[in-house]
XYZ file of C-alpha atoms in Angstrom:
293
model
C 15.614 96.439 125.305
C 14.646 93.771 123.248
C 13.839 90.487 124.962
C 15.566 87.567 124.606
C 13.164 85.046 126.427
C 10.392 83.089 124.226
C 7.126 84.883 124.247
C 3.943 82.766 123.786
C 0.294 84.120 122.728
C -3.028 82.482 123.377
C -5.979 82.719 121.034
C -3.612 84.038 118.452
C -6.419 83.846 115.601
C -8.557 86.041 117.580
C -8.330 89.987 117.068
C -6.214 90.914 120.170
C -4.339 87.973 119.758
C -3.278 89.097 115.984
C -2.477 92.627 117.018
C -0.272 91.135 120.015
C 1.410 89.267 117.621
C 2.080 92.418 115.498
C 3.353 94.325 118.435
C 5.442 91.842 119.475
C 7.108 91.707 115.937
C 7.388 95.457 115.907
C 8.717 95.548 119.238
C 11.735 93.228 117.917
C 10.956 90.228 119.827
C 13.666 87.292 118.900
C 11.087 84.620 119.623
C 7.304 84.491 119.401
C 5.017 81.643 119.621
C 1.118 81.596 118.127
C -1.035 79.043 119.692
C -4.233 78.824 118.185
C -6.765 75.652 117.412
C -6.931 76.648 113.650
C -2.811 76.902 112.851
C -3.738 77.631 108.775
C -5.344 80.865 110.198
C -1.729 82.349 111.158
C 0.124 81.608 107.526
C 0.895 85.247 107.262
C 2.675 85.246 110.683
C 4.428 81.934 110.331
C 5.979 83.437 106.826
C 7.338 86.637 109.280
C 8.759 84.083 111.807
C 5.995 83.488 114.244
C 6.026 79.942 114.967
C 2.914 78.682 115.220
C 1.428 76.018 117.379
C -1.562 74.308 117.276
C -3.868 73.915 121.332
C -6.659 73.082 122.244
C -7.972 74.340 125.334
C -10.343 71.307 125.958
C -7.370 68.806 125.387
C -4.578 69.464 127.843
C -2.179 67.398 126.093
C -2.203 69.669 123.208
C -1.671 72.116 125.139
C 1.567 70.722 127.337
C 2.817 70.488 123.739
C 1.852 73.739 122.356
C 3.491 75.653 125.753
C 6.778 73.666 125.370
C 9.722 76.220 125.916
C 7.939 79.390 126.159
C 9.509 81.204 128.949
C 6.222 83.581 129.127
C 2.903 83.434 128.602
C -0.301 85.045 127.075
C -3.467 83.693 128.171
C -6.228 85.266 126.341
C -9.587 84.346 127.743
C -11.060 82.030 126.112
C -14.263 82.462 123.678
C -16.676 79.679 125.058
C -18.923 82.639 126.959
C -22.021 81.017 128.573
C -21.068 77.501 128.652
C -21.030 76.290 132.066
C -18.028 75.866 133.350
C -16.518 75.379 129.887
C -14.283 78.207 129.958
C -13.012 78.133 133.722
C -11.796 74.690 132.948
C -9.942 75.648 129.646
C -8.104 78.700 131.795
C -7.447 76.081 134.479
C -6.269 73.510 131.920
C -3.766 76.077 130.333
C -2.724 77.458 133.768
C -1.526 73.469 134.526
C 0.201 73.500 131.347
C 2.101 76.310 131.723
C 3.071 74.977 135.251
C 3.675 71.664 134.097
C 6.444 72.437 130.914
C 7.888 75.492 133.281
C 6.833 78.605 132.059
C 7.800 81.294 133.946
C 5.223 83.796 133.897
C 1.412 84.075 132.599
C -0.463 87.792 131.448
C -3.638 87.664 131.718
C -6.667 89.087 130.196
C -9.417 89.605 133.149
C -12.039 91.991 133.868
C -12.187 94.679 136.242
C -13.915 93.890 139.577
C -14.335 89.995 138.938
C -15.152 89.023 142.498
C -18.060 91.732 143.381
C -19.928 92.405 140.295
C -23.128 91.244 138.586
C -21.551 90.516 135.227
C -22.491 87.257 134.225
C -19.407 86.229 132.572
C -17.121 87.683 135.737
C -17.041 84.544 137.813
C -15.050 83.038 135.034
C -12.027 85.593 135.441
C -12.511 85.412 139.539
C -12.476 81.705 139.320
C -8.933 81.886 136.575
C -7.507 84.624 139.260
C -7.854 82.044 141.829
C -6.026 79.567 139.918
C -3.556 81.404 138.855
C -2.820 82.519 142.915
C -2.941 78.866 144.020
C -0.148 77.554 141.108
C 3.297 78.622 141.514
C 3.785 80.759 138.867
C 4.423 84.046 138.158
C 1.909 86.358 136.321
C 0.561 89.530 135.814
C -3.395 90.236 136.074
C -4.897 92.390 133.350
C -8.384 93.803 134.440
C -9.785 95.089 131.425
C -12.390 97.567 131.303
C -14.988 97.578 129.276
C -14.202 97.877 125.833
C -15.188 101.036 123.975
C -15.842 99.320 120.821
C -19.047 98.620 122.019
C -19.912 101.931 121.694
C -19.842 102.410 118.262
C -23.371 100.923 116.985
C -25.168 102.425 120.504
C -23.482 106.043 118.969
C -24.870 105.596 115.636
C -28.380 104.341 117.122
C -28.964 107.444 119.307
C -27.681 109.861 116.234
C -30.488 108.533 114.371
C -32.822 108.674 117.436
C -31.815 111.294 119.342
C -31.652 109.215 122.708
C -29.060 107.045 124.071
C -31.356 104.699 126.865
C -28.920 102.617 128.869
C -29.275 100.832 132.327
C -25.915 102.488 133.634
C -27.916 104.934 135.914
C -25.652 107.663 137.571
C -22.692 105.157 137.373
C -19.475 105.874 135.234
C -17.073 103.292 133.093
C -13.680 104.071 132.146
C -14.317 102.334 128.805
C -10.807 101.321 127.299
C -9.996 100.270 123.968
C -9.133 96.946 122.414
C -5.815 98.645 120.579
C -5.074 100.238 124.162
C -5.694 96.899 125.711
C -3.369 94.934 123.317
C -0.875 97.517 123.611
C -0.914 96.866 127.706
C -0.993 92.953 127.199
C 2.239 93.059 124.732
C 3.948 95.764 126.470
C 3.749 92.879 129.909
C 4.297 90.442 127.830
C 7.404 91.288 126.858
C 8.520 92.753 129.364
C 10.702 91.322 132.229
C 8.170 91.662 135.328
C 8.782 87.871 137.329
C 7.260 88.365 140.500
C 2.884 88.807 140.981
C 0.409 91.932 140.054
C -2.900 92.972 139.042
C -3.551 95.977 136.953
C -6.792 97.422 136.178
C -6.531 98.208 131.886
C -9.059 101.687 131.507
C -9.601 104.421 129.899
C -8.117 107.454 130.813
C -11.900 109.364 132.058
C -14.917 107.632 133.796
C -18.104 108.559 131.338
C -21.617 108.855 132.302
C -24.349 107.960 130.420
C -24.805 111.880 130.585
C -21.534 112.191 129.542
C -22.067 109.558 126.165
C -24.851 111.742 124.828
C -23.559 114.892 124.852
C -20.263 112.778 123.038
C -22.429 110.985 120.655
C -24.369 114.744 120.039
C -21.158 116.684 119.745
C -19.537 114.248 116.860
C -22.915 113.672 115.131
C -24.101 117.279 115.161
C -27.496 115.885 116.058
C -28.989 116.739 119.699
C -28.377 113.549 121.569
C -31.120 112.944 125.084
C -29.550 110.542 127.962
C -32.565 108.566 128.616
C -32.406 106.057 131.964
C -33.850 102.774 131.824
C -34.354 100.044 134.085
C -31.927 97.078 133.583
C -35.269 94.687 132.904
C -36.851 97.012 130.619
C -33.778 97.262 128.970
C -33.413 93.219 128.563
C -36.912 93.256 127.285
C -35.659 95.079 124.712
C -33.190 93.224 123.588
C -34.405 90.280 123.184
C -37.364 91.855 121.387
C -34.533 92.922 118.735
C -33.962 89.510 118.762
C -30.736 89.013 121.042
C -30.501 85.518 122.135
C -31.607 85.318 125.435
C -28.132 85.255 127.277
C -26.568 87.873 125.251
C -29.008 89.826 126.464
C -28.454 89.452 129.944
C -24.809 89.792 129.512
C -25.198 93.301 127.955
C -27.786 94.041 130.361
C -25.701 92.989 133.357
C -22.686 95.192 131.783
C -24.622 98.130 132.487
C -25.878 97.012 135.733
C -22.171 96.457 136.588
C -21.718 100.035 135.457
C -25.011 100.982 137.758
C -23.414 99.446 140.953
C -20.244 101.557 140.300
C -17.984 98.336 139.479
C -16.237 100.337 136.694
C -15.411 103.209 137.415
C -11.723 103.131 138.674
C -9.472 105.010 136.423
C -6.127 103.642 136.292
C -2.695 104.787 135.030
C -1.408 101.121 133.995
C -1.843 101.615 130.380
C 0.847 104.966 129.859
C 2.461 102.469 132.830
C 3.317 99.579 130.640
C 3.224 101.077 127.190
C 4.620 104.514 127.732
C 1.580 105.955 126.170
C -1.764 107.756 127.283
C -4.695 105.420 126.769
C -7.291 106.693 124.065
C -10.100 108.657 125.038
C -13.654 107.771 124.215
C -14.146 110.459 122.034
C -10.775 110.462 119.821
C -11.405 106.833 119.014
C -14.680 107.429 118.403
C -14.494 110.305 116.423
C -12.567 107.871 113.809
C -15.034 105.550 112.979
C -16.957 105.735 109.959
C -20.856 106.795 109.612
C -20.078 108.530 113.045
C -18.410 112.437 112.913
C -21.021 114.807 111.262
């Protein structure tokens, strides 16, 4: 059933806000608004239809205007990672917005296990959860899972190597994709869910670092070694590759996250939402270049 209601998108520049865009057009959508700080960016949707809106998360007057008449809402977190309080107050700014011109319903984009986790950039979802249960409106929580993108360099590292040294321990992640995670995000978008949720967005197995060797040895026919590090040695790393310092320690906390057992929940809510089995680790991995042997 196509919807009738006006769908709005966040970060629309960005990469998952471009591919919700395009499954929002191929889902048939009658209305779809882009809101994005660079407008110019979107001149391929806006010749398809999209109407395109220009916001500003630091001013919320822009964004009162950008938010006018959309019925339902896309809330992309925000880029400003690391910048104290920065990007808490742009989610709380757009949350206000959206309450303020009578939106109906807000998706979105979190991170599994916000509250109890040593990921550094978690207390900014925790803190946007919180806002969004004290305003009146409706919305759906996406927890995402840790994207399996990330993978892709660490593969082709350890196929040259022959070791893949994380900080993950014995823990597991149900790493989910970026495609599987704007799939889940469009599919709620669009949909006509009112009322309040919270749906962890994974991958359809929890892999060990164990389990990530033998994947990375299997596609690049090279023997592969799981090799355990401590989270500091780890860091020091890192930033001895020349990471900035708190890029680092987000990375580094990712795994300790992983460590702790913070991601390990595997979920249905992507074949939920989109009618489709989420990708596996391996399948999307197996289709990236300068990876299969």
């Amino acid at each position: 059933m196509v919807t009738e209601a006006a769908l709005l998108v966040t970060g629309a520049s960005g990469h998952l806000g471009r591919r919700a865009l395009e499954l929002l057009l191929g889902r048939g959508a009658k209305r779809i608004i882009a809101a994005t700080r660079t407008p110019d960016t979107l001149a391929d949707f806006a010749a398809r239809g999209v109407e395109v809106r220009r916001a500003d998360f630091d001013d919320p007057a822009s964004l009162k205007s950008a938010f006018a008449s959309a019925d339902r809402l896309l809330l992309i977190s925000t880029d400003a990672v690391g910048q104290q309080g920065r990007r808490l107050n742009q989610h709380r700014n757009a949350i206000q917005a959206a309450e303020a011109v009578g939106v109906r319903h807000v998706v979105y984009t979190s991170l599994v296990n916000p509250v109890d986790t040593p990921v550094t950039l978690a207390p900014d979802h925790a803190g946007t959860e919180a806002a969004l249960e004290a305003s009146p409106l409706g919305w759906t929580v996406l927890r995402n899972s840790i994207y399996a993108e990330g993978l892709v360099d660490a593969v082709r590292r350890a196929a040259e190597s022959g070791i893949w040294a994380s900080a993950v321990g014995a823990g597991r992640c149900a790493y989910v994709t970026r495609e599987d995670c704007a799939q889940a995000a469009a599919a709620a978008l669009a949909g006509s869910f009112e009322r309040r949720r919270t749906l962890d967005i994974t991958g359809p197995a929890a892999l060990s670092g164990e389990d990530l060797a033998r994947i990375a040895g299997s596609l690049s026919g090279k023997p592969v070694q799981f090799t355990p590090l401590p989270a500091s040695v780890l860091l020091g790393y890192m930033v001895g590759a020349g990471l900035p310092q708190p890029f680092a320690e987000l990375l580094a906390s990712f795994d300790d996250g992983i460590a702790q057992g913070r991601f390990s929940s595997v979920s249905t809510a992507v074949a939920d939402l989109t009618g489709r089995p989420p990708i596996s680790v391996e399948t999307f991995l197996a289709s990236q270049r300068g990876i299969s042997a």
